[in-house]
Amino acid sequence: MFLRELTASLNHVKGAGPAKIKPLLSMGLHNIGRLLCHYPRYWEDRSRPVPLRDFEKGKVCTVVTVVNNVWVKLGRVETLKVYVKDGTAQAVLVCFNRPFLEKQLIPGNCYRMFGSFSYRYGELQSTSFEFEALRPDPETDFFRILPVYPLSAGLTQNYIRTLMRNALRQYAAPLENELPDLIVRRDGLLSKPDALCAMHFPKSVEELTLAKKTLIYEELFYLEIIVGKRFFERKSRGIGVGVPRNGAARNQAEDGGKNMTPLQKRLLERLPFALTKGQEGALRDINRDMDGAYPMARLLQGDVGSGKTLVSFLAALKVLDSGAQAAVMAPTELLAQQHADNAARLLEPLGVRVAFLAGNIKTAERNQLLKSLASGDTGIILGTHALFSKNVVYKKLSLVVIDEQHRFGVTQRQAILDKGERCDLLMMSATPIPRTLALTVFGDMDVSVIPDLPPGRKPIETHLARESNEKKVYDFVRRELGAGRQAYFVYPLIEAGEDGEDGELPLRTLKDAESMASRLASEVFPGIPLALIHSKIDDGQKKQIMESFRNGVTKILVATSVVEVGVDVPNATCMVIEHAERFGLAALHQLRGRVGRGEAQSFCFLVYSDELTEDGKHRLKVMLENRDGFVIAEEDLKLRGPGQIVGTEQSGYLKLGVADPVRDAVELARARADAFAILEADPDLLLPENLCVGEVLRRAPPFSDAGV
Ligand code: ADP
Ligand code: MG
């Protein structure tokens, strides 16, 4: 039996009364298997006795004899003091509000005790202590490494410890190993029963370390087995089946040639610039994938401004050359519209029919458009998630591009892929995904990275400014505007009095986009064309506002983080983010990436208020010191933990129990190598040494309730 097959109810565990089970159920511990995976939050090491004399070393764990009990007047109330000694020193236990201890701590008797002590008024004192009568009891919580569990209302550590001890005693021994024996032996890991027992009640620090190592490895191994299965299955879904050798390592079969199609060549000839090395490499990967036997599933990563859009258009052209259609999906209408405009500008001169589809397109226009999609007249369509609405039918969709992929869920992704047959998939992300996470969340995809920016870009100058110095920032921006440049001003709120997310600051001190737009227009930059944009403005108007900013009529765009993704106006050289401390690192990086898109020097001002939290301070410092999106993403990951990172919350992959893909990056890579090697050699897991893996997947698949 595997641990996850222990689905019997908790009633079967000795000592689990119906009333006591309730809070456990509410914590999701609805069966014995679940209970046994409820690992301690931390362990309190009481294993080594520390004599009273050594009190300064923190918590003291020792055997004491009660010397005498006295009642003394402390402040206004009578308080019990109990004098104790061990072989080394004497101390006093101050029993505030615990008069009943007089009957439990009896002079002359011996007790095991555990507490924190300090020197007060010339005495060694403790107000926080636990004790138990000294008797030969193997189940004592003293003098061992004690698990401390996450609790919920109605539970105590003692209860959950007792229950856990009983459950382990009743159920652990017959549990089967989930890791292949070869790996267990190679790494000197514990068997499953031993690992579980040691995780909850370790006999030593060493044993605990080994238990953690075993369970972490097991978790990562199955994560990568599942990722690997997807990877190999996708590969084998292709026509000329047969898994390519060493499928996990990519970019190997270099044909040297670029394999450009006629339309691709024509677009490149018309561009006023050459592709960067990174763009070329990515395009080569994509062309090779699309010529290959298997549908492409590639993640294109590149920092803000690295030119991913162009690469995706080139990919679309290859599809058009083969007589099929391509769809490019963006998360916001603003961005989709911008892509559509770009596509029209770049591709229509080549004779390609470009269309734009979003939720608010009027019926007549929409029907026309749908018809031309169904007939195949439209070659490339750009839009929002409206692209996969039910009534949208393609003649022959064979490439789906998803921009800013982290904004879309897995189901949405699948919905659009289902519009075609064996569709190639290209996902693009400008929120760089740390390598460690890329191995998990996107572990079944191929990855291309554009490491370089187009030439001639000057690094953006970033400055921090205190809110009280905002005038200097405004003066600076005024000079840039005078030189013909444009500027963004970004605020955390749309309108005054809107609720801030976390109440970090009193609301009245928060600036909002609406009030600031009128203040900037009337007081700070009078006479300079300024516009306001945020998510509550209707789509038609948004489009006009963006157009007018793009062609330079509007000079200042006051916004919320709606301008965070994708917006590309090369003449804008100033990005002013007020209350910058209230934005996350990913958002700050994206916002800053709105400038520095042309050849002129650009500037980013992070204006912060005086009441900075430690976290806020750290984020600003990271922004000041780094411009590489990958580094910033790693920092973000350190600050927030993997579960919070943009791009991962949708995935469900990261509902890990003991493992942490960042902390355990080395183990993760190792688990991945093991898992992929096993799957490559034995895709159906039929070899005797891999049988247990196949059995686990069949009988007790991990992560199954995370939707993986
Ligand atoms: P991303 O989506 O990767 O943030 P974009 O695709 O919006 O970046 O490109 C940023 C800007 O760089 C656009 O104005 C684009 O026209 C321009 N660009 C793209 N590739 C090149 C290149 N090879 N040389 C010069 N400019 C480029
Ligand atoms: Mg982009």
XYZ file of C-alpha atoms and ligand atoms in Angstrom:
736
model
C 0.000 0.000 0.000
C 1.187 3.517 -0.822
C 0.737 6.390 1.567
C -1.868 8.072 -0.628
C -3.875 4.851 -0.624
C -4.439 5.174 3.103
C -7.822 6.721 2.570
C -9.466 5.210 5.632
C -11.129 7.690 7.921
C -9.354 9.150 10.902
C -11.817 7.360 13.220
C -9.643 4.320 12.893
C -6.749 6.018 14.599
C -6.585 5.296 18.290
C -7.579 8.336 20.302
C -9.327 10.190 17.485
C -12.746 11.019 18.889
C -15.428 12.436 16.565
C -15.393 15.881 18.168
C -11.640 16.147 17.922
C -11.625 15.087 14.299
C -13.614 18.098 13.157
C -10.809 20.646 13.261
C -8.575 18.136 11.471
C -11.112 17.777 8.683
C -11.314 21.513 8.326
C -7.564 21.508 7.746
C -8.023 19.087 4.880
C -6.772 16.111 6.859
C -9.690 13.940 5.936
C -7.996 10.588 5.956
C -5.072 8.784 7.495
C -2.808 9.302 4.512
C -3.409 13.011 4.692
C -2.754 13.063 8.396
C 0.598 11.355 7.987
C 1.627 13.946 5.383
C 0.812 16.753 7.755
C 4.438 17.429 8.476
C 5.687 19.567 11.340
C 6.163 23.248 10.749
C 9.389 23.002 12.663
C 11.015 20.872 15.312
C 11.960 21.896 18.782
C 15.213 20.274 19.707
C 14.852 19.180 23.307
C 17.054 16.192 22.766
C 20.023 17.352 24.761
C 19.620 18.161 28.448
C 20.937 21.605 29.247
C 21.641 22.290 32.900
C 20.213 25.382 34.558
C 23.678 26.783 34.938
C 23.859 27.149 31.157
C 20.612 29.090 30.950
C 22.064 31.712 28.649
C 22.164 29.216 25.844
C 18.471 29.721 25.291
C 15.900 27.198 26.284
C 16.752 24.897 29.136
C 15.805 21.269 29.184
C 16.652 19.497 32.393
C 15.505 17.408 35.317
C 14.695 19.441 38.384
C 13.671 18.818 41.947
C 11.122 21.120 43.522
C 12.598 22.783 46.554
C 9.585 24.644 47.876
C 6.458 26.561 46.892
C 5.731 30.034 48.174
C 3.066 32.631 47.632
C 4.380 36.139 47.287
C 2.877 39.519 46.622
C 3.890 40.566 43.092
C 2.318 43.872 42.266
C -1.242 43.694 43.496
C -1.840 39.986 43.280
C -0.631 36.981 45.139
C 1.515 34.903 42.838
C 2.857 31.413 43.250
C 6.621 30.972 43.047
C 8.110 27.518 42.830
C 11.786 27.069 43.621
C 13.538 24.287 41.759
C 17.074 23.033 41.414
C 19.026 20.622 39.326
C 22.562 19.513 39.998
C 23.970 22.820 38.812
C 21.836 25.741 39.932
C 18.638 26.905 41.475
C 15.857 28.759 39.682
C 12.386 30.044 40.298
C 9.255 29.381 38.297
C 6.838 32.281 38.427
C 3.316 30.919 37.991
C 1.203 33.871 36.914
C -2.471 32.926 36.924
C -1.689 29.279 37.415
C -2.428 28.698 41.098
C -3.239 25.074 40.360
C 0.456 24.400 39.830
C 0.851 24.372 43.586
C -0.788 20.951 43.615
C 1.206 19.669 40.652
C 4.712 20.797 41.564
C 5.202 19.125 44.899
C 8.260 19.843 46.991
C 10.635 16.901 47.087
C 9.451 15.444 43.770
C 11.445 15.329 40.549
C 10.262 16.612 37.159
C 11.456 16.856 33.612
C 11.214 20.416 32.578
C 11.632 22.683 29.609
C 11.529 26.446 29.592
C 13.194 29.715 28.821
C 15.002 31.373 31.667
C 16.435 34.757 32.325
C 18.161 36.522 35.188
C 15.826 38.865 37.038
C 16.326 40.537 40.376
C 19.301 38.321 41.060
C 17.369 35.137 40.439
C 17.206 32.748 37.522
C 13.544 32.992 36.528
C 11.090 31.496 34.123
C 7.507 32.397 33.436
C 7.202 30.152 30.414
C 7.880 26.498 31.085
C 6.523 23.011 30.695
C 7.073 20.088 33.007
C 6.050 16.549 33.676
C 6.566 14.134 36.535
C 9.721 12.095 36.184
C 8.647 8.537 35.556
C 9.834 5.907 33.127
C 7.676 6.966 30.191
C 8.889 6.262 26.696
C 6.403 8.698 25.227
C 7.612 11.712 26.997
C 7.798 14.892 24.992
C 10.864 15.885 26.909
C 14.402 15.080 25.922
C 13.580 14.488 22.321
C 13.202 16.417 19.111
C 9.633 17.488 19.235
C 7.473 18.193 16.197
C 5.561 21.455 16.186
C 2.591 21.235 13.834
C 0.533 23.803 12.039
C -2.671 23.993 14.062
C -6.158 25.294 13.699
C -8.678 26.335 16.309
C -9.645 23.502 18.605
C -6.371 21.616 18.298
C -3.399 21.386 20.580
C 0.118 20.236 19.873
C -0.304 17.505 22.419
C -3.382 16.086 20.797
C -1.983 16.091 17.310
C 1.282 14.559 18.510
C -0.543 11.734 20.230
C -2.711 11.112 17.218
C 0.273 11.140 14.902
C 2.180 8.722 17.108
C -0.764 6.329 17.117
C -1.337 6.624 13.383
C 2.309 5.904 12.668
C 2.266 2.924 14.997
C -0.869 1.489 13.408
C -0.215 2.233 9.739
C 3.362 3.138 8.839
C 5.157 -0.179 8.819
C 3.503 -1.827 5.792
C 3.793 1.231 3.536
C 5.546 0.621 0.227
C 8.479 2.630 -1.024
C 7.610 5.060 -3.787
C 11.121 5.730 -4.985
C 12.864 3.089 -7.092
C 15.215 1.000 -4.947
C 18.135 1.936 -7.141
C 17.776 5.572 -6.196
C 17.153 4.856 -2.525
C 20.321 2.808 -2.378
C 22.381 5.163 -4.499
C 21.596 8.146 -2.282
C 21.382 6.291 1.020
C 17.787 7.398 1.556
C 15.305 6.008 4.075
C 12.465 3.610 3.365
C 9.043 5.212 3.303
C 7.989 4.008 6.777
C 11.283 5.072 8.294
C 11.196 8.433 6.562
C 7.676 9.115 7.839
C 8.424 8.113 11.413
C 11.616 10.118 11.424
C 9.916 13.130 9.922
C 7.436 13.275 12.771
C 9.475 11.931 15.656
C 13.153 12.015 14.761
C 15.510 10.306 17.139
C 18.349 12.613 16.163
C 19.061 15.641 14.065
C 20.855 13.403 11.575
C 17.850 11.159 11.212
C 15.612 14.159 10.637
C 17.934 15.474 7.948
C 17.799 12.156 6.160
C 14.027 11.946 6.424
C 13.669 15.394 4.902
C 16.110 14.544 2.161
C 14.148 11.391 1.320
C 10.729 13.004 1.249
C 11.901 16.093 -0.626
C 13.556 13.949 -3.222
C 10.514 11.767 -3.583
C 8.284 14.760 -4.116
C 10.548 16.359 -6.701
C 11.073 13.063 -8.451
C 7.342 12.598 -8.998
C 6.921 16.208 -10.003
C 9.461 15.632 -12.746
C 8.013 12.242 -13.654
C 4.718 13.984 -14.344
C 6.383 16.829 -16.216
C 8.489 14.310 -18.119
C 5.495 12.205 -19.063
C 3.871 15.263 -20.584
C 7.056 16.126 -22.381
C 7.475 12.700 -23.929
C 3.798 12.262 -24.651
C 3.681 15.513 -26.544
C 6.665 14.417 -28.554
C 5.089 11.103 -29.379
C 1.799 12.648 -30.433
C 3.555 13.793 -33.584
C 3.362 11.861 -36.797
C 6.757 10.295 -37.441
C 6.612 9.136 -33.785
C 9.691 7.821 -32.057
C 11.087 9.945 -29.269
C 14.122 11.888 -30.334
C 17.246 10.811 -28.576
C 17.994 12.791 -25.489
C 14.715 14.597 -25.770
C 15.285 16.553 -22.585
C 18.322 18.353 -23.883
C 17.273 20.655 -26.620
C 18.791 22.748 -29.323
C 21.066 19.918 -30.275
C 20.384 19.072 -33.902
C 21.747 22.211 -35.506
C 21.195 22.398 -39.205
C 23.212 25.562 -39.419
C 20.864 26.896 -42.067
C 18.163 29.317 -41.029
C 15.427 27.629 -42.968
C 13.646 30.877 -43.702
C 10.429 30.799 -45.675
C 9.706 33.276 -48.496
C 7.432 35.517 -46.415
C 9.900 35.566 -43.565
C 12.660 36.636 -45.934
C 10.499 39.379 -47.382
C 9.644 40.790 -43.981
C 13.260 40.788 -42.912
C 14.290 42.587 -46.075
C 11.765 45.316 -45.384
C 12.784 45.931 -41.776
C 15.009 48.923 -41.116
C 17.098 46.826 -38.734
C 18.570 43.353 -38.498
C 17.438 40.723 -36.023
C 19.487 40.466 -32.871
C 21.468 37.293 -32.293
C 18.906 36.231 -29.721
C 15.983 36.786 -32.063
C 17.770 34.848 -34.775
C 18.424 31.963 -32.442
C 14.825 31.893 -31.279
C 13.551 31.982 -34.838
C 15.859 29.141 -35.780
C 14.489 27.073 -32.874
C 10.946 27.856 -33.914
C 11.455 27.095 -37.576
C 13.070 23.816 -36.694
C 10.225 22.903 -34.327
C 7.609 23.709 -36.917
C 9.363 21.575 -39.512
C 9.636 18.745 -37.023
C 7.426 15.774 -36.541
C 5.881 16.952 -33.279
C 3.719 19.952 -32.542
C 5.818 22.737 -31.146
C 5.461 23.732 -27.516
C 7.998 26.431 -26.952
C 8.357 29.095 -24.343
C 10.073 32.201 -25.635
C 11.667 34.131 -22.829
C 13.223 37.488 -23.279
C 13.481 40.565 -21.193
C 11.188 43.495 -21.639
C 11.980 45.153 -24.959
C 13.963 42.270 -26.422
C 11.704 42.104 -29.467
C 9.624 38.997 -28.930
C 6.659 40.312 -30.888
C 8.630 40.417 -34.102
C 9.769 36.846 -33.591
C 6.179 35.733 -33.158
C 5.163 37.512 -36.373
C 7.942 35.722 -38.199
C 6.668 32.437 -36.803
C 3.202 33.328 -38.076
C 4.603 34.003 -41.535
C 5.968 30.492 -41.758
C 2.514 29.159 -41.088
C 0.996 31.463 -43.698
C 3.534 30.269 -46.219
C 2.244 26.763 -45.684
C -1.328 27.859 -46.318
C -2.518 27.730 -42.710
C -3.553 30.327 -40.142
C -2.021 31.797 -37.008
C -3.644 33.324 -33.938
C -1.873 35.696 -31.556
C -3.497 36.094 -28.186
C -2.711 38.899 -25.753
C -4.023 39.388 -22.222
C -5.403 42.893 -22.567
C -7.280 44.627 -25.310
C -4.757 47.431 -25.221
C -1.939 45.101 -26.002
C -3.869 43.028 -28.511
C -4.795 46.180 -30.377
C -1.207 47.346 -30.412
C -0.080 43.986 -31.774
C -2.769 44.125 -34.420
C -1.680 47.604 -35.483
C 1.921 46.460 -35.691
C 0.992 43.359 -37.601
C -1.060 45.384 -40.047
C 1.817 47.804 -40.562
C 4.429 45.087 -41.016
C 2.520 42.292 -42.697
C -0.177 43.803 -44.847
C 2.388 45.182 -47.301
C 3.365 41.540 -47.837
C -0.178 40.758 -48.859
C -1.152 39.084 -45.603
C -4.724 39.567 -44.325
C -4.592 40.656 -40.698
C -7.610 40.805 -38.396
C -8.307 41.932 -34.859
C -10.857 40.355 -32.565
C -11.874 41.404 -29.071
C -14.975 41.091 -26.978
C -16.474 44.433 -27.909
C -16.315 44.213 -31.692
C -19.736 45.010 -33.125
C -21.876 42.211 -34.471
C -21.825 43.167 -38.143
C -18.089 43.600 -38.206
C -17.680 40.497 -36.174
C -19.735 38.322 -38.494
C -17.716 39.509 -41.446
C -14.551 38.722 -39.613
C -15.658 35.273 -38.530
C -16.577 34.471 -42.096
C -13.191 35.429 -43.410
C -11.553 33.313 -40.721
C -13.678 30.303 -41.552
C -12.960 30.678 -45.249
C -9.248 31.096 -44.661
C -9.108 34.586 -46.188
C -7.729 35.969 -42.951
C -4.286 34.565 -42.370
C -3.381 35.974 -39.020
C -5.707 37.072 -36.299
C -4.745 38.961 -33.196
C -6.907 39.486 -30.178
C -7.802 38.771 -26.615
C -9.239 35.574 -25.206
C -12.214 36.281 -27.507
C -10.112 34.326 -30.015
C -11.252 31.076 -28.510
C -14.923 31.861 -28.000
C -17.225 29.096 -29.153
C -18.374 30.693 -32.393
C -14.874 31.376 -33.675
C -14.029 28.800 -36.320
C -10.785 28.635 -38.214
C -10.246 27.120 -41.608
C -6.886 25.720 -40.662
C -5.341 27.053 -37.488
C -1.881 25.703 -37.005
C -0.043 28.177 -34.790
C -1.141 29.743 -31.547
C 0.985 32.461 -30.016
C 0.256 33.461 -26.452
C 1.829 36.722 -25.380
C 2.423 37.383 -21.712
C 1.480 33.794 -21.139
C 1.385 34.090 -17.362
C -1.864 35.968 -17.635
C -3.658 32.989 -19.071
C -4.720 29.848 -17.308
C -4.003 26.359 -18.478
C -7.605 25.764 -19.554
C -7.685 28.896 -21.686
C -4.483 27.771 -23.319
C -6.003 24.429 -24.142
C -9.244 25.971 -25.419
C -7.465 27.862 -28.130
C -5.206 24.966 -29.065
C -8.326 22.889 -29.572
C -9.395 25.227 -32.373
C -6.815 23.647 -34.608
C -5.419 20.232 -35.179
C -1.998 19.517 -33.751
C -1.465 23.219 -33.320
C 1.987 24.564 -32.711
C 2.173 26.597 -29.538
C 4.476 29.518 -28.867
C 4.230 31.162 -25.481
C 6.007 34.386 -24.725
C 6.911 35.762 -21.379
C 8.506 39.025 -20.437
C 8.241 38.276 -16.791
C 11.323 36.182 -16.810
C 10.791 32.901 -15.123
C 13.661 31.961 -12.896
C 15.460 28.944 -14.208
C 14.565 26.945 -11.154
C 10.879 27.451 -11.764
C 11.146 27.001 -15.500
C 12.139 23.428 -14.756
C 8.910 22.789 -12.930
C 6.127 24.961 -14.219
C 7.192 24.858 -17.835
C 9.209 21.735 -17.490
C 7.434 20.032 -20.353
C 8.133 22.811 -22.830
C 11.121 23.674 -24.922
C 12.614 27.026 -24.079
C 14.293 29.702 -26.182
C 15.830 32.694 -24.545
C 16.574 36.035 -26.171
C 19.422 37.184 -23.993
C 20.174 40.453 -25.780
C 18.390 43.726 -26.473
C 18.371 45.441 -29.869
C 21.548 47.443 -30.358
C 21.702 51.117 -29.526
C 19.487 50.857 -26.486
C 20.904 52.815 -23.633
C 20.352 51.359 -20.188
C 17.534 53.160 -18.431
C 18.708 55.494 -15.692
C 16.801 54.709 -12.526
C 16.450 57.200 -9.692
C 14.799 57.000 -6.315
C 13.033 60.096 -5.085
C 11.328 60.824 -1.828
C 7.752 61.995 -2.174
C 8.726 65.370 -0.765
C 11.216 65.769 -3.616
C 8.685 65.099 -6.313
C 9.069 68.648 -7.629
C 12.592 67.867 -8.796
C 11.267 64.895 -10.695
C 8.548 66.990 -12.281
C 11.142 69.602 -13.294
C 13.257 66.929 -14.898
C 10.317 65.551 -16.824
C 9.447 69.059 -17.978
C 12.878 69.380 -19.575
C 12.471 66.059 -21.377
C 9.053 67.117 -22.622
C 10.638 70.346 -23.820
C 13.055 68.238 -25.861
C 10.114 66.593 -27.607
C 9.951 63.431 -25.494
C 6.951 61.846 -23.799
C 6.338 60.616 -20.282
C 4.298 58.151 -18.245
C 3.066 58.818 -14.731
C 1.842 55.730 -12.922
C -0.228 55.540 -9.716
C -1.398 52.628 -7.623
C -5.035 53.738 -7.512
C -7.528 54.822 -10.141
C -9.502 57.269 -8.057
C -9.365 58.901 -4.674
C -10.564 56.957 -1.674
C -10.368 53.654 -3.483
C -9.280 50.972 -1.132
C -5.593 50.275 -1.144
C -4.832 46.593 -1.193
C -3.140 46.136 2.111
C -3.632 49.354 3.976
C 0.109 49.776 4.158
C -0.411 53.517 4.177
C -3.278 55.580 5.469
C -5.451 56.133 2.427
C -5.546 59.905 2.509
C -1.835 60.045 1.752
C -2.171 57.908 -1.375
C -2.185 59.619 -4.706
C -4.527 58.339 -7.381
C -4.373 58.567 -11.152
C -7.536 60.643 -11.546
C -6.704 63.440 -9.115
C -3.104 63.493 -10.212
C -4.084 63.767 -13.855
C -5.958 66.974 -13.104
C -3.252 68.273 -10.807
C -0.491 67.575 -13.302
C -2.526 69.142 -16.098
C -3.464 72.300 -14.246
C -0.558 72.985 -11.895
C 2.521 71.113 -12.977
C 2.439 70.871 -16.752
C -0.151 73.436 -17.844
C -0.615 73.573 -21.579
C 1.010 70.215 -22.248
C -1.370 67.632 -23.773
C -2.075 65.003 -21.157
C -4.376 61.988 -21.015
C -5.567 59.583 -18.380
C -5.901 55.840 -18.926
C -7.009 53.047 -16.625
C -9.075 49.914 -16.671
C -12.415 51.646 -16.078
C -12.186 53.703 -19.231
C -14.152 52.178 -22.059
C -12.331 50.287 -24.736
C -13.020 52.551 -27.673
C -11.750 55.509 -25.726
C -8.732 53.594 -24.527
C -7.826 52.885 -28.100
C -8.027 56.552 -29.027
C -5.972 57.594 -26.036
C -3.255 55.103 -26.884
C -3.210 56.117 -30.532
C -2.847 59.732 -29.646
C 0.002 58.933 -27.264
C 1.671 56.665 -29.772
C 1.687 59.267 -32.518
C 2.965 61.911 -30.172
C -0.061 64.205 -29.913
C -0.510 63.408 -26.238
C 2.719 64.031 -24.381
C 1.915 62.741 -20.921
C 0.074 59.556 -20.134
C -1.212 59.266 -16.586
C -2.027 55.663 -15.841
C -2.410 52.800 -13.468
C -0.582 49.566 -14.049
C -2.710 48.976 -17.179
C 0.324 50.181 -19.082
C 2.345 47.491 -17.395
C 2.353 44.968 -20.197
C 3.471 45.317 -23.721
C 2.864 48.992 -24.451
C 5.514 50.128 -26.902
C 6.034 53.832 -27.575
C 9.714 54.418 -28.338
C 9.552 58.211 -28.009
C 8.523 57.980 -24.358
C 11.636 58.463 -22.253
C 10.314 59.104 -18.750
C 8.561 56.694 -16.471
C 7.506 58.179 -13.165
C 6.066 55.682 -10.720
C 4.592 57.304 -7.654
C 4.151 55.229 -4.493
C 6.592 52.892 -6.161
C 6.907 50.983 -2.892
C 3.395 49.696 -3.402
C 4.194 47.828 -6.598
C 5.697 44.369 -6.761
C 9.050 43.761 -8.396
C 7.598 42.151 -11.492
C 5.276 45.111 -12.043
C 8.046 47.648 -11.461
C 10.269 45.898 -13.944
C 7.500 45.776 -16.519
C 6.606 49.411 -15.985
C 10.199 50.522 -16.280
C 10.380 48.502 -19.490
C 7.877 50.881 -21.107
C 10.727 53.346 -21.623
C 14.153 52.772 -23.104
C 12.584 51.404 -26.266
C 14.203 53.834 -28.649
C 17.673 55.201 -29.057
C 17.342 58.130 -26.674
C 18.439 57.948 -23.051
C 15.471 57.067 -20.852
C 14.737 57.599 -17.185
C 12.718 55.888 -14.522
C 11.824 57.661 -11.295
C 10.647 55.609 -8.390
C 8.923 58.042 -6.080
C 8.370 56.625 -2.615
C 6.689 57.811 0.515
C 8.522 58.220 3.774
C 6.765 55.373 5.497
C 8.637 52.568 3.796
C 8.362 48.997 4.999
C 11.475 46.830 5.006
C 10.095 44.916 2.059
C 9.324 48.089 0.171
C 12.828 49.363 0.784
C 14.314 46.129 -0.453
C 12.259 46.124 -3.630
C 13.321 49.658 -4.510
C 16.932 48.764 -3.874
C 16.660 45.740 -6.152
C 15.222 47.966 -8.887
C 17.951 50.526 -8.454
C 20.739 47.974 -8.618
C 19.467 45.628 -11.298
C 18.195 45.869 -14.791
C 18.342 42.230 -15.806
C 14.808 40.873 -15.599
C 16.061 37.419 -14.723
C 17.933 38.698 -11.705
C 14.911 40.715 -10.624
C 12.707 37.662 -10.996
C 15.073 35.656 -8.801
C 14.917 38.398 -6.185
C 11.163 38.411 -6.426
C 11.173 34.711 -5.875
C 13.321 35.086 -2.775
C 11.039 37.767 -1.397
C 7.741 36.133 -2.071
C 8.310 32.433 -2.400
C 7.451 30.341 -5.427
C 3.706 30.146 -4.884
C 3.258 33.843 -5.456
C 5.279 34.289 -8.571
C 3.464 35.475 -11.610
C 3.196 32.659 -14.033
C 3.134 29.901 -11.517
C -0.045 30.387 -9.544
C -2.107 29.043 -12.402
C -0.126 25.951 -12.746
C -0.942 23.911 -9.716
C 2.494 22.377 -10.061
C 3.817 24.095 -7.052
C 1.496 22.811 -4.404
C 4.427 21.020 -2.958
C 4.471 19.714 0.570
C 8.049 19.478 1.737
C 10.073 20.503 -1.272
C 10.830 24.050 -2.301
C 12.076 24.292 -5.866
C 14.172 27.317 -5.031
C 15.810 26.094 -1.868
C 16.089 22.590 -3.272
C 17.251 23.597 -6.738
C 20.104 21.088 -6.753
C 17.842 18.203 -5.784
C 15.321 19.366 -8.355
C 17.838 19.178 -11.163
C 18.900 15.751 -9.994
C 15.334 14.518 -9.704
C 14.659 15.811 -13.177
C 17.643 14.025 -14.632
C 16.591 10.768 -12.920
C 12.973 11.068 -13.969
C 13.726 11.939 -17.582
C 16.329 9.189 -17.885
C 13.856 6.617 -16.594
C 11.068 7.786 -18.902
C 13.317 7.927 -21.893
C 14.584 4.404 -21.436
C 11.284 2.983 -20.287
C 8.365 5.224 -21.328
C 5.706 2.821 -20.095
C 7.527 2.076 -16.866
C 7.519 -1.650 -17.417
C 11.049 -2.584 -16.417
C 11.155 -4.356 -13.054
C 13.201 -1.605 -11.451
C 10.635 1.019 -12.508
C 7.502 -0.912 -11.678
C 6.946 0.942 -8.448
C 6.883 4.252 -10.322
C 4.215 3.005 -12.680
C 2.263 1.608 -9.747
C 2.374 4.915 -7.891
C 1.041 6.741 -10.943
C -1.671 4.181 -11.405
C -2.804 3.649 -7.841
C -1.870 6.839 -6.040
C -0.896 9.626 -8.407
C 0.750 12.555 -6.653
C -0.491 16.137 -7.178
C -3.726 14.758 -8.605
C -5.924 17.132 -6.673
C -3.799 20.054 -7.801
C -5.119 19.460 -11.267
C -1.795 18.397 -12.672
P 9.007 42.694 -25.977
O 7.623 42.245 -26.318
O 10.007 41.601 -26.079
O 9.077 43.455 -24.694
P 8.739 44.274 -28.333
O 8.427 43.160 -29.215
O 7.633 45.145 -27.859
O 9.505 43.734 -27.064
O 9.888 45.129 -29.014
C 10.379 46.320 -28.486
C 10.754 47.304 -29.548
O 11.963 46.920 -30.198
C 9.732 47.454 -30.649
O 9.579 48.826 -30.924
C 10.349 46.736 -31.829
O 9.941 47.270 -33.056
C 11.817 46.963 -31.615
N 12.692 45.915 -32.173
C 12.431 44.589 -32.200
N 13.467 43.922 -32.726
C 14.420 44.842 -33.021
C 15.745 44.762 -33.583
N 16.277 43.602 -33.933
N 16.411 45.922 -33.724
C 15.872 47.100 -33.356
N 14.641 47.241 -32.820
C 13.921 46.122 -32.650
Mg 5.789 42.080 -25.590
